[in-house]
mmCIF file of C-alpha atoms and ligand atoms in Angstrom:
data_model
loop_
_atom_site.group_PDB
_atom_site.id
_atom_site.type_symbol
_atom_site.label_atom_id
_atom_site.label_comp_id
_atom_site.label_asym_id
_atom_site.label_seq_id
_atom_site.Cartn_x
_atom_site.Cartn_y
_atom_site.Cartn_z
ATOM 1 C CA UNK A 252 13.678 -21.958 7.767
ATOM 2 C CA UNK A 253 11.498 -20.883 10.707
ATOM 3 C CA UNK A 254 7.728 -21.143 10.575
ATOM 4 C CA UNK A 255 5.492 -19.090 12.853
ATOM 5 C CA UNK A 256 1.728 -19.024 12.874
ATOM 6 C CA UNK A 257 -0.691 -16.129 13.147
ATOM 7 C CA UNK A 258 -3.523 -17.730 15.056
ATOM 8 C CA UNK A 259 -6.804 -16.267 13.830
ATOM 9 C CA UNK A 260 -9.161 -19.240 13.649
ATOM 10 C CA UNK A 261 -10.159 -19.961 10.073
ATOM 11 C CA UNK A 262 -8.067 -16.997 8.881
ATOM 12 C CA UNK A 263 -4.851 -18.321 10.496
ATOM 13 C CA UNK A 264 -1.750 -18.278 8.305
ATOM 14 C CA UNK A 265 1.937 -19.148 8.365
ATOM 15 C CA UNK A 266 4.913 -16.784 8.329
ATOM 16 C CA UNK A 267 7.927 -18.435 6.705
ATOM 17 C CA UNK A 268 11.283 -16.823 7.500
ATOM 18 C CA UNK A 269 14.552 -17.915 5.906
ATOM 19 C CA UNK A 270 17.271 -17.483 3.343
ATOM 20 C CA UNK A 271 16.290 -18.131 -0.304
ATOM 21 C CA UNK A 272 12.562 -18.707 0.210
ATOM 22 C CA UNK A 273 11.569 -16.620 -2.843
ATOM 23 C CA UNK A 274 12.300 -19.569 -5.094
ATOM 24 C CA UNK A 275 10.491 -22.203 -3.010
ATOM 25 C CA UNK A 276 7.230 -22.806 -4.943
ATOM 26 C CA UNK A 277 5.955 -25.427 -2.493
ATOM 27 C CA UNK A 278 5.564 -22.631 0.098
ATOM 28 C CA UNK A 279 3.774 -20.266 -2.267
ATOM 29 C CA UNK A 280 1.433 -22.527 -4.189
ATOM 30 C CA UNK A 281 -0.909 -23.358 -1.270
ATOM 31 C CA UNK A 282 -1.767 -19.625 -1.150
ATOM 32 C CA UNK A 283 -3.102 -19.642 -4.718
ATOM 33 C CA UNK A 284 -6.699 -20.518 -5.529
ATOM 34 C CA UNK A 285 -6.058 -20.843 -9.286
ATOM 35 C CA UNK A 286 -3.066 -20.941 -11.636
ATOM 36 C CA UNK A 287 -3.052 -17.182 -12.134
ATOM 37 C CA UNK A 288 -1.601 -14.478 -9.888
ATOM 38 C CA UNK A 289 -0.921 -10.750 -10.079
ATOM 39 C CA UNK A 290 2.449 -9.728 -8.645
ATOM 40 C CA UNK A 291 2.314 -6.140 -7.390
ATOM 41 C CA UNK A 292 5.732 -4.546 -6.975
ATOM 42 C CA UNK A 293 7.606 -1.334 -7.755
ATOM 43 C CA UNK A 294 10.267 -0.347 -10.277
ATOM 44 C CA UNK A 295 13.152 -0.854 -7.803
ATOM 45 C CA UNK A 296 12.103 -4.270 -6.486
ATOM 46 C CA UNK A 297 11.005 -5.468 -9.942
ATOM 47 C CA UNK A 298 14.576 -5.051 -11.220
ATOM 48 C CA UNK A 299 15.865 -7.248 -8.410
ATOM 49 C CA UNK A 300 13.256 -9.912 -7.706
ATOM 50 C CA UNK A 301 10.376 -9.942 -10.203
ATOM 51 C CA UNK A 302 12.117 -12.222 -12.733
ATOM 52 C CA UNK A 303 13.185 -14.937 -10.277
ATOM 53 C CA UNK A 304 9.713 -15.000 -8.677
ATOM 54 C CA UNK A 305 7.962 -15.037 -12.061
ATOM 55 C CA UNK A 306 10.215 -17.858 -13.305
ATOM 56 C CA UNK A 307 9.370 -20.020 -10.287
ATOM 57 C CA UNK A 308 5.633 -19.463 -10.740
ATOM 58 C CA UNK A 309 5.634 -19.932 -14.508
ATOM 59 C CA UNK A 310 7.535 -23.204 -14.080
ATOM 60 C CA UNK A 311 4.616 -24.391 -11.958
ATOM 61 C CA UNK A 312 2.166 -23.437 -14.716
ATOM 62 C CA UNK A 313 1.016 -20.210 -13.053
ATOM 63 C CA UNK A 314 0.126 -17.282 -15.325
ATOM 64 C CA UNK A 315 1.727 -14.143 -13.870
ATOM 65 C CA UNK A 316 0.310 -10.645 -14.302
ATOM 66 C CA UNK A 317 3.012 -8.137 -13.302
ATOM 67 C CA UNK A 318 1.872 -4.818 -11.815
ATOM 68 C CA UNK A 319 4.889 -2.519 -11.547
ATOM 69 C CA UNK A 320 4.200 0.709 -9.679
ATOM 70 C CA UNK A 321 6.341 3.802 -9.125
ATOM 71 C CA UNK A 322 8.541 3.611 -6.014
ATOM 72 C CA UNK A 323 7.916 5.763 -2.961
ATOM 73 C CA UNK A 324 5.711 6.636 -0.013
ATOM 74 C CA UNK A 325 4.313 9.575 -2.001
ATOM 75 C CA UNK A 326 2.706 7.036 -4.381
ATOM 76 C CA UNK A 327 0.824 5.252 -1.599
ATOM 77 C CA UNK A 328 -2.366 6.961 -2.703
ATOM 78 C CA UNK A 329 -5.657 6.630 -4.513
ATOM 79 C CA UNK A 330 -4.201 7.175 -7.999
ATOM 80 C CA UNK A 331 -1.663 4.353 -7.620
ATOM 81 C CA UNK A 332 -4.294 2.061 -6.125
ATOM 82 C CA UNK A 333 -6.379 2.643 -9.239
ATOM 83 C CA UNK A 334 -3.433 1.663 -11.451
ATOM 84 C CA UNK A 335 -3.563 -1.759 -9.766
ATOM 85 C CA UNK A 336 -7.286 -2.111 -10.514
ATOM 86 C CA UNK A 337 -6.727 -1.003 -14.144
ATOM 87 C CA UNK A 338 -4.167 -3.780 -14.665
ATOM 88 C CA UNK A 339 -6.175 -6.454 -12.851
ATOM 89 C CA UNK A 340 -9.233 -5.653 -14.956
ATOM 90 C CA UNK A 341 -7.441 -5.396 -18.272
ATOM 91 C CA UNK A 342 -5.870 -8.823 -17.645
ATOM 92 C CA UNK A 343 -9.250 -10.310 -16.702
ATOM 93 C CA UNK A 344 -8.155 -11.181 -13.184
ATOM 94 C CA UNK A 345 -10.944 -13.018 -11.403
ATOM 95 C CA UNK A 346 -12.127 -13.584 -7.845
ATOM 96 C CA UNK A 347 -9.733 -16.516 -7.489
ATOM 97 C CA UNK A 348 -6.719 -14.685 -8.940
ATOM 98 C CA UNK A 349 -4.321 -14.064 -6.062
ATOM 99 C CA UNK A 350 -2.604 -10.728 -5.500
ATOM 100 C CA UNK A 351 1.013 -11.136 -4.400
ATOM 101 C CA UNK A 352 2.767 -8.141 -2.809
ATOM 102 C CA UNK A 353 6.489 -8.197 -3.598
ATOM 103 C CA UNK A 354 8.236 -5.301 -1.870
ATOM 104 C CA UNK A 355 8.356 -3.174 1.250
ATOM 105 C CA UNK A 356 5.554 -1.812 3.391
ATOM 106 C CA UNK A 357 4.318 0.629 0.768
ATOM 107 C CA UNK A 358 3.712 -2.155 -1.753
ATOM 108 C CA UNK A 359 2.287 -4.460 0.937
ATOM 109 C CA UNK A 360 -0.195 -1.834 2.148
ATOM 110 C CA UNK A 361 -1.265 -0.849 -1.392
ATOM 111 C CA UNK A 362 -1.530 -4.404 -2.757
ATOM 112 C CA UNK A 363 -3.298 -5.595 0.388
ATOM 113 C CA UNK A 364 -5.913 -2.857 0.128
ATOM 114 C CA UNK A 365 -6.379 -3.652 -3.574
ATOM 115 C CA UNK A 366 -6.812 -7.373 -2.727
ATOM 116 C CA UNK A 367 -9.329 -6.501 0.003
ATOM 117 C CA UNK A 368 -11.652 -4.600 -2.318
ATOM 118 C CA UNK A 369 -11.046 -5.971 -5.835
ATOM 119 C CA UNK A 370 -14.163 -8.015 -6.633
ATOM 120 C CA UNK A 371 -14.941 -7.729 -2.878
ATOM 121 C CA UNK A 372 -11.807 -9.629 -1.916
ATOM 122 C CA UNK A 373 -9.294 -11.943 -3.605
ATOM 123 C CA UNK A 374 -6.560 -14.176 -2.105
ATOM 124 C CA UNK A 375 -3.557 -12.174 -0.933
ATOM 125 C CA UNK A 376 0.071 -13.185 -0.314
ATOM 126 C CA UNK A 377 2.815 -11.073 1.268
ATOM 127 C CA UNK A 378 6.437 -11.385 0.117
ATOM 128 C CA UNK A 379 8.106 -8.625 2.174
ATOM 129 C CA UNK A 380 11.551 -7.494 0.986
ATOM 130 C CA UNK A 381 12.475 -4.797 3.533
ATOM 131 C CA UNK A 382 13.342 -5.382 7.174
ATOM 132 C CA UNK A 383 10.415 -3.191 8.175
ATOM 133 C CA UNK A 384 7.989 -5.225 6.097
ATOM 134 C CA UNK A 385 9.409 -8.558 7.306
ATOM 135 C CA UNK A 386 9.061 -7.653 10.983
ATOM 136 C CA UNK A 387 5.903 -5.578 10.885
ATOM 137 C CA UNK A 388 3.824 -4.463 7.920
ATOM 138 C CA UNK A 389 3.400 -7.848 6.189
ATOM 139 C CA UNK A 390 1.877 -9.378 9.335
ATOM 140 C CA UNK A 391 -1.496 -8.627 10.824
ATOM 141 C CA UNK A 392 -3.663 -7.574 7.913
ATOM 142 C CA UNK A 393 -3.543 -3.791 8.138
ATOM 143 C CA UNK A 394 -3.722 -2.381 4.622
ATOM 144 C CA UNK A 395 -4.083 1.257 3.646
ATOM 145 C CA UNK A 396 -3.303 4.242 1.512
ATOM 146 C CA UNK A 397 -2.422 7.736 2.718
ATOM 147 C CA UNK A 398 -4.659 10.792 2.401
ATOM 148 C CA UNK A 399 -3.131 14.260 1.963
ATOM 149 C CA UNK A 400 -4.417 15.023 5.474
ATOM 150 C CA UNK A 401 -2.992 11.960 7.186
ATOM 151 C CA UNK A 402 -1.211 8.590 7.033
ATOM 152 C CA UNK A 403 -3.031 5.317 6.393
ATOM 153 C CA UNK A 404 -6.438 6.907 6.909
ATOM 154 C CA UNK A 405 -8.179 4.923 4.151
ATOM 155 C CA UNK A 406 -7.830 1.153 4.389
ATOM 156 C CA UNK A 407 -9.093 -2.219 5.529
ATOM 157 C CA UNK A 408 -8.174 -5.133 7.752
ATOM 158 C CA UNK A 409 -7.440 -7.963 5.330
ATOM 159 C CA UNK A 410 -5.278 -10.925 6.282
ATOM 160 C CA UNK A 411 -2.908 -12.591 3.830
ATOM 161 C CA UNK A 412 -2.972 -16.336 3.134
ATOM 162 C CA UNK A 413 0.735 -16.525 3.969
ATOM 163 C CA UNK A 414 3.827 -14.390 4.527
ATOM 164 C CA UNK A 415 7.090 -15.400 2.862
ATOM 165 C CA UNK A 416 10.039 -13.463 4.306
ATOM 166 C CA UNK A 417 13.177 -14.251 2.315
ATOM 167 C CA UNK A 418 15.985 -12.797 4.421
ATOM 168 C CA UNK A 419 18.375 -12.949 1.431
ATOM 169 C CA UNK A 420 16.479 -10.002 -0.090
ATOM 170 C CA UNK A 421 17.806 -7.817 2.725
ATOM 171 C CA UNK A 422 21.299 -8.056 1.191
ATOM 172 C CA UNK A 423 20.306 -5.485 -1.443
ATOM 173 C CA UNK A 424 18.553 -3.135 0.993
ATOM 174 C CA UNK A 425 20.184 0.304 1.352
ATOM 175 C CA UNK A 426 21.561 0.959 4.855
ATOM 176 C CA UNK A 427 19.116 3.812 5.529
ATOM 177 C CA UNK A 428 16.203 1.409 4.888
ATOM 178 C CA UNK A 429 17.710 -1.296 7.107
ATOM 179 C CA UNK A 430 17.990 1.266 9.913
ATOM 180 C CA UNK A 431 14.380 2.368 9.365
ATOM 181 C CA UNK A 432 13.319 -1.259 9.856
ATOM 182 C CA UNK A 433 15.297 -1.435 13.080
ATOM 183 C CA UNK A 434 13.019 1.252 14.531
ATOM 184 C CA UNK A 435 10.103 -1.233 14.454
ATOM 185 C CA UNK A 436 12.333 -3.998 15.867
ATOM 186 C CA UNK A 437 13.262 -1.722 18.792
ATOM 187 C CA UNK A 438 9.546 -0.959 19.241
ATOM 188 C CA UNK A 439 8.837 -4.607 20.112
ATOM 189 C CA UNK A 440 11.453 -4.541 22.853
ATOM 190 C CA UNK A 441 10.035 -1.315 24.238
ATOM 191 C CA UNK A 442 6.399 -2.395 24.359
ATOM 192 C CA UNK A 443 6.627 -6.066 25.325
ATOM 193 C CA UNK A 444 10.068 -7.482 25.959
ATOM 194 C CA UNK A 445 12.712 -5.707 28.042
ATOM 195 C CA UNK A 446 15.124 -8.649 27.600
ATOM 196 C CA UNK A 447 14.876 -8.256 23.807
ATOM 197 C CA UNK A 448 15.666 -4.534 24.218
ATOM 198 C CA UNK A 449 18.767 -5.518 26.245
ATOM 199 C CA UNK A 450 19.724 -7.985 23.477
ATOM 200 C CA UNK A 451 19.361 -5.205 20.886
ATOM 201 C CA UNK A 452 21.653 -2.957 22.928
ATOM 202 C CA UNK A 453 24.297 -5.701 22.841
ATOM 203 C CA UNK A 454 23.814 -6.743 19.206
ATOM 204 C CA UNK A 455 23.054 -3.559 17.257
ATOM 205 C CA UNK A 456 26.470 -3.489 15.564
ATOM 206 C CA UNK A 457 26.002 -7.051 14.318
ATOM 207 C CA UNK A 458 22.589 -6.185 12.918
ATOM 208 C CA UNK A 459 24.011 -3.184 11.058
ATOM 209 C CA UNK A 460 26.671 -5.469 9.569
ATOM 210 C CA UNK A 461 23.948 -7.861 8.309
ATOM 211 C CA UNK A 462 25.153 -10.663 10.606
ATOM 212 C CA UNK A 463 22.791 -13.391 9.431
ATOM 213 C CA UNK A 464 22.361 -15.104 12.797
ATOM 214 C CA UNK A 465 21.611 -11.837 14.588
ATOM 215 C CA UNK A 466 19.208 -10.692 11.863
ATOM 216 C CA UNK A 467 17.401 -14.036 11.856
ATOM 217 C CA UNK A 468 16.913 -13.831 15.627
ATOM 218 C CA UNK A 469 15.720 -10.196 15.524
ATOM 219 C CA UNK A 470 13.229 -10.961 12.730
ATOM 220 C CA UNK A 471 11.935 -14.099 14.424
ATOM 221 C CA UNK A 472 11.501 -12.439 17.835
ATOM 222 C CA UNK A 473 9.770 -9.429 16.260
ATOM 223 C CA UNK A 474 7.404 -11.655 14.264
ATOM 224 C CA UNK A 475 6.630 -13.743 17.353
ATOM 225 C CA UNK A 476 5.627 -10.638 19.287
ATOM 226 C CA UNK A 477 3.593 -9.201 16.420
ATOM 227 C CA UNK A 478 1.840 -12.527 15.729
ATOM 228 C CA UNK A 479 0.895 -12.910 19.410
ATOM 229 C CA UNK A 480 -0.477 -9.366 19.668
ATOM 230 C CA UNK A 481 -2.472 -9.675 16.431
ATOM 231 C CA UNK A 482 -3.872 -13.069 17.486
ATOM 232 C CA UNK A 483 -5.035 -11.520 20.760
ATOM 233 C CA UNK A 484 -6.590 -8.406 19.198
ATOM 234 C CA UNK A 485 -6.926 -8.553 15.420
ATOM 235 C CA UNK A 486 -8.926 -5.347 14.937
ATOM 236 C CA UNK A 487 -7.230 -3.170 17.537
ATOM 237 C CA UNK A 488 -9.883 -2.912 20.187
ATOM 238 C CA UNK A 489 -7.245 -3.307 22.903
ATOM 239 C CA UNK A 490 -3.594 -4.317 23.098
ATOM 240 C CA UNK A 491 -2.865 -4.073 19.366
ATOM 241 C CA UNK A 492 -2.840 -0.292 19.845
ATOM 242 C CA UNK A 493 0.467 -0.742 21.721
ATOM 243 C CA UNK A 494 2.097 -1.553 18.373
ATOM 244 C CA UNK A 495 1.507 2.111 17.613
ATOM 245 C CA UNK A 496 4.100 3.322 20.111
ATOM 246 C CA UNK A 497 5.585 6.476 18.576
ATOM 247 C CA UNK A 498 3.113 6.419 15.681
ATOM 248 C CA UNK A 499 0.801 9.239 16.811
ATOM 249 C CA UNK A 500 3.763 11.622 16.760
ATOM 250 C CA UNK A 501 5.501 9.732 13.921
ATOM 251 C CA UNK A 502 2.594 9.882 11.489
ATOM 252 C CA UNK A 503 2.323 13.626 12.195
ATOM 253 C CA UNK A 504 6.002 13.956 11.231
ATOM 254 C CA UNK A 505 5.524 11.971 7.992
ATOM 255 C CA UNK A 506 2.469 13.985 6.952
ATOM 256 C CA UNK A 507 3.826 17.299 8.212
ATOM 257 C CA UNK A 508 7.164 16.975 6.396
ATOM 258 C CA UNK A 509 5.579 15.536 3.200
ATOM 259 C CA UNK A 510 5.323 11.785 2.502
ATOM 260 C CA UNK A 511 8.716 10.200 1.894
ATOM 261 C CA UNK A 512 10.867 13.019 3.289
ATOM 262 C CA UNK A 513 11.249 11.194 6.595
ATOM 263 C CA UNK A 514 11.175 7.411 6.194
ATOM 264 C CA UNK A 515 8.423 5.745 8.220
ATOM 265 C CA UNK A 516 10.936 4.077 10.574
ATOM 266 C CA UNK A 517 12.814 7.351 11.076
ATOM 267 C CA UNK A 518 9.600 9.154 11.985
ATOM 268 C CA UNK A 519 8.702 6.318 14.382
ATOM 269 C CA UNK A 520 12.072 6.613 16.127
ATOM 270 C CA UNK A 521 11.626 10.362 16.579
ATOM 271 C CA UNK A 522 7.974 9.855 17.577
ATOM 272 C CA UNK A 523 8.912 7.211 20.135
ATOM 273 C CA UNK A 524 11.375 9.585 21.724
ATOM 274 C CA UNK A 525 8.570 12.149 22.035
ATOM 275 C CA UNK A 526 6.391 9.451 23.631
ATOM 276 C CA UNK A 527 9.280 8.615 25.985
ATOM 277 C CA UNK A 528 9.693 12.302 26.891
ATOM 278 C CA UNK A 529 5.965 12.579 27.537
ATOM 279 C CA UNK A 530 6.204 9.448 29.730
ATOM 280 C CA UNK A 531 9.057 11.176 31.600
ATOM 281 C CA UNK A 532 6.935 14.315 32.120
ATOM 282 C CA UNK A 533 4.152 12.077 33.454
ATOM 283 C CA UNK A 534 6.613 10.668 36.006
ATOM 284 C CA UNK A 535 6.314 7.160 34.542
ATOM 285 C CA UNK A 536 9.933 6.605 33.513
ATOM 286 C CA UNK A 537 13.177 8.367 34.403
ATOM 287 C CA UNK A 538 15.948 10.180 32.504
ATOM 288 C CA UNK A 539 17.991 6.952 32.537
ATOM 289 C CA UNK A 540 15.372 5.147 30.424
ATOM 290 C CA UNK A 541 15.058 8.079 27.996
ATOM 291 C CA UNK A 542 18.851 8.100 27.648
ATOM 292 C CA UNK A 543 18.967 4.314 26.996
ATOM 293 C CA UNK A 544 16.344 4.637 24.259
ATOM 294 C CA UNK A 545 18.104 7.645 22.700
ATOM 295 C CA UNK A 546 21.406 5.836 22.768
ATOM 296 C CA UNK A 547 19.975 2.702 21.070
ATOM 297 C CA UNK A 548 18.514 4.845 18.274
ATOM 298 C CA UNK A 549 21.882 6.582 17.918
ATOM 299 C CA UNK A 550 23.568 3.165 17.598
ATOM 300 C CA UNK A 551 20.960 2.159 15.004
ATOM 301 C CA UNK A 552 21.733 5.357 13.027
ATOM 302 C CA UNK A 553 18.199 6.603 13.571
ATOM 303 C CA UNK A 554 17.112 10.164 14.411
ATOM 304 C CA UNK A 555 17.405 11.151 18.059
ATOM 305 C CA UNK A 556 15.294 14.276 17.767
ATOM 306 C CA UNK A 557 12.061 15.219 16.053
ATOM 307 C CA UNK A 558 11.544 18.018 13.529
ATOM 308 C CA UNK A 559 10.108 21.196 15.026
ATOM 309 C CA UNK A 560 6.766 21.531 13.206
ATOM 310 C CA UNK A 561 5.415 23.716 16.009
ATOM 311 C CA UNK A 562 3.170 22.385 18.781
ATOM 312 C CA UNK A 563 0.010 23.713 17.098
ATOM 313 C CA UNK A 564 0.694 21.899 13.813
ATOM 314 C CA UNK A 565 1.592 18.662 15.627
ATOM 315 C CA UNK A 566 -1.665 18.796 17.571
ATOM 316 C CA UNK A 567 -3.651 19.505 14.417
ATOM 317 C CA UNK A 568 -2.084 16.530 12.591
ATOM 318 C CA UNK A 569 -2.402 14.230 15.602
ATOM 319 C CA UNK A 570 -6.088 15.119 15.854
ATOM 320 C CA UNK A 571 -6.648 12.929 12.757
ATOM 321 C CA UNK A 572 -4.938 9.864 14.281
ATOM 322 C CA UNK A 573 -6.992 6.670 13.994
ATOM 323 C CA UNK A 574 -6.784 6.153 17.754
ATOM 324 C CA UNK A 575 -8.669 9.398 18.460
ATOM 325 C CA UNK A 576 -11.819 8.556 20.417
ATOM 326 C CA UNK A 577 -14.624 11.030 21.085
ATOM 327 C CA UNK A 578 -12.280 13.749 19.908
ATOM 328 C CA UNK A 579 -9.526 12.866 22.411
ATOM 329 C CA UNK A 580 -6.054 11.868 21.291
ATOM 330 C CA UNK A 581 -4.968 8.581 22.874
ATOM 331 C CA UNK A 582 -1.252 8.091 23.452
ATOM 332 C CA UNK A 583 0.877 4.996 23.887
ATOM 333 C CA UNK A 584 3.238 5.662 26.795
ATOM 334 C CA UNK A 585 5.926 3.681 28.575
ATOM 335 C CA UNK A 586 5.738 2.407 32.154
ATOM 336 C CA UNK A 587 9.211 0.986 31.735
ATOM 337 C CA UNK A 588 11.381 -0.459 28.975
ATOM 338 C CA UNK A 589 9.364 -3.541 28.026
ATOM 339 C CA UNK A 590 5.932 -2.280 29.069
ATOM 340 C CA UNK A 591 3.640 0.160 27.291
ATOM 341 C CA UNK A 592 0.031 1.208 27.837
ATOM 342 C CA UNK A 593 -2.591 3.379 26.153
ATOM 343 C CA UNK A 594 -4.149 6.450 27.742
ATOM 344 C CA UNK A 595 -6.099 9.561 26.851
ATOM 345 C CA UNK A 596 -5.706 10.839 30.365
ATOM 346 C CA UNK A 597 -2.880 13.300 29.870
ATOM 347 C CA UNK A 598 -2.943 16.978 30.827
ATOM 348 C CA UNK A 599 -2.796 18.914 27.553
ATOM 349 C CA UNK A 600 -0.079 21.208 28.924
ATOM 350 C CA UNK A 601 2.279 18.206 29.260
ATOM 351 C CA UNK A 602 1.766 17.303 25.595
ATOM 352 C CA UNK A 603 2.287 20.919 24.576
ATOM 353 C CA UNK A 604 5.385 21.175 26.780
ATOM 354 C CA UNK A 605 6.813 17.997 25.202
ATOM 355 C CA UNK A 606 6.219 19.354 21.703
ATOM 356 C CA UNK A 607 7.533 22.786 22.616
ATOM 357 C CA UNK A 608 10.654 21.161 24.067
ATOM 358 C CA UNK A 609 11.650 19.670 20.683
ATOM 359 C CA UNK A 610 14.049 22.477 19.839
ATOM 360 C CA UNK A 611 15.738 22.118 23.237
ATOM 361 C CA UNK A 612 16.260 18.358 22.730
ATOM 362 C CA UNK A 613 17.519 18.634 19.153
HETATM 363 P P1 NAD B 2147 9.115 1.020 1.334
HETATM 364 O O1 NAD B 2147 8.076 0.070 1.004
HETATM 365 O O2 NAD B 2147 9.032 2.389 0.738
HETATM 366 O O3 NAD B 2147 10.526 0.392 0.954
HETATM 367 C C1 NAD B 2147 11.687 1.144 1.199
HETATM 368 C C2 NAD B 2147 12.570 1.289 -0.057
HETATM 369 O O4 NAD B 2147 13.311 0.075 -0.231
HETATM 370 C C3 NAD B 2147 11.813 1.509 -1.349
HETATM 371 O O5 NAD B 2147 12.542 2.393 -2.147
HETATM 372 C C4 NAD B 2147 11.800 0.123 -1.962
HETATM 373 O O6 NAD B 2147 11.658 0.151 -3.365
HETATM 374 C C5 NAD B 2147 13.141 -0.396 -1.570
HETATM 375 N N1 NAD B 2147 13.275 -1.844 -1.477
HETATM 376 C C6 NAD B 2147 12.367 -2.733 -1.028
HETATM 377 N N2 NAD B 2147 12.923 -3.954 -0.928
HETATM 378 C C7 NAD B 2147 14.206 -3.829 -1.346
HETATM 379 C C8 NAD B 2147 15.281 -4.722 -1.455
HETATM 380 N N3 NAD B 2147 15.175 -5.992 -1.036
HETATM 381 N N4 NAD B 2147 16.456 -4.279 -1.943
HETATM 382 C C9 NAD B 2147 16.589 -2.963 -2.292
HETATM 383 N N5 NAD B 2147 15.616 -2.059 -2.184
HETATM 384 C C10 NAD B 2147 14.432 -2.493 -1.709
HETATM 385 O O7 NAD B 2147 9.240 1.245 2.918
HETATM 386 P P2 NAD B 2147 9.092 0.253 4.152
HETATM 387 O O8 NAD B 2147 9.922 0.840 5.209
HETATM 388 O O9 NAD B 2147 9.270 -1.141 3.768
HETATM 389 O O10 NAD B 2147 7.553 0.415 4.549
HETATM 390 C C11 NAD B 2147 7.031 1.638 5.030
HETATM 391 C C12 NAD B 2147 5.537 1.636 4.857
HETATM 392 O O11 NAD B 2147 4.972 0.570 5.619
HETATM 393 C C13 NAD B 2147 4.855 2.906 5.327
HETATM 394 O O12 NAD B 2147 3.930 3.329 4.360
HETATM 395 C C14 NAD B 2147 4.139 2.496 6.588
HETATM 396 O O13 NAD B 2147 2.989 3.264 6.828
HETATM 397 C C15 NAD B 2147 3.823 1.061 6.300
HETATM 398 N N6 NAD B 2147 3.624 0.220 7.493
HETATM 399 C C16 NAD B 2147 2.516 -0.556 7.525
HETATM 400 C C17 NAD B 2147 2.305 -1.395 8.610
HETATM 401 C C18 NAD B 2147 1.121 -2.313 8.621
HETATM 402 O O14 NAD B 2147 0.863 -2.940 9.659
HETATM 403 N N7 NAD B 2147 0.416 -2.467 7.524
HETATM 404 C C19 NAD B 2147 3.233 -1.429 9.664
HETATM 405 C C20 NAD B 2147 4.363 -0.622 9.588
HETATM 406 C C21 NAD B 2147 4.547 0.205 8.491
HETATM 407 N N1 LIG B 2148 1.886 -1.547 12.774
HETATM 408 C C1 LIG B 2148 0.848 -1.537 13.745
HETATM 409 C C2 LIG B 2148 -0.087 -2.689 13.651
HETATM 410 O O1 LIG B 2148 0.053 -3.551 12.823
HETATM 411 O O2 LIG B 2148 -1.021 -2.750 14.414
#
């Protein structure tokens, strides 16, 4: 097992990464404030992992309240959030009753937001079961639901007490979901660590074959980068925004196509390529870098072109991005592979040209 720490003063917490951690009560129990916990999950993950987790907790004398939600990005909304509150209230869950998220990023974001506001905040634990959730969404305290007009627009910063990433759960993950998670892994190489990007170029086949050593390294390195960025800028007043590489375009794709049509990771891959093409138009990187990024996404079985929503629709959707400041869209661009920066200082015609060029690059 590897243990990392998210260093946030009194709100610091551990990330445990390893095979078989789901049934290690000694890791989970310190996150509980009383012997009662609500486990929020979905129908798919419940079938696989709710019973083993419940058995471990019950054996320790913990009363478990299961909250089983429908599965899918399209349910990451107000109505589903309210289903969580209905169950917590009808089971008399109190201020000290922990909420445990068991699932991917959708469950983590929904359960985390519920934990942040239920009785003004209850203890929260993340048990991520997708690659994407293990390397990204379970860490850092961003919680949210979608609005019909845009992704993750309603939410809160709310840190978990601990993150328990059981890598054995990835054995049941469909290949398309594994690949979607790889998009966020590649993101870390692009924004902060060129050597990690090189490593991914050499090891992508192993990752796709679930090679346990390669996966463990990719998860650990990703978590290290995320933990360091979050510790430096918890509420995204500076460098945390870099973690949104590809997200301004990507969120527009997810909303524009309808939630769940493009997986989050797929939209981020396509969005990152748009950000790379915009960086190319700005003269920041060259064709060689764009080709390396495209080729790594191709190897990771991720999209290498974005859907053509039309430049006007993209701009309309991107206008609701959370990074918009004084009405100006701020973009994360690349200076090189391994270094990203944020800027609003981009001639609008270059953005429009990038979006209009989608059909040509498809
Ligand atoms: P997801 O939660 O929809 O999970 C993907 C699919 O895999 C679902 O069908 C799920 O039921 C299934 N699944 C989960 N674990 C499984 C397992 N072990 N075996 C088999 N099937 C399993 O999608 P995701 O990619 O995990 O998360 C995407 C969401 O995360 C998006 O809503 C995105 O906005 C959010 N996100 C949040 C942050 C953050 O910082 N909070 C960061 C990145 C992404
Ligand atoms: N996924 C972006 C962030 O956590 O800031």
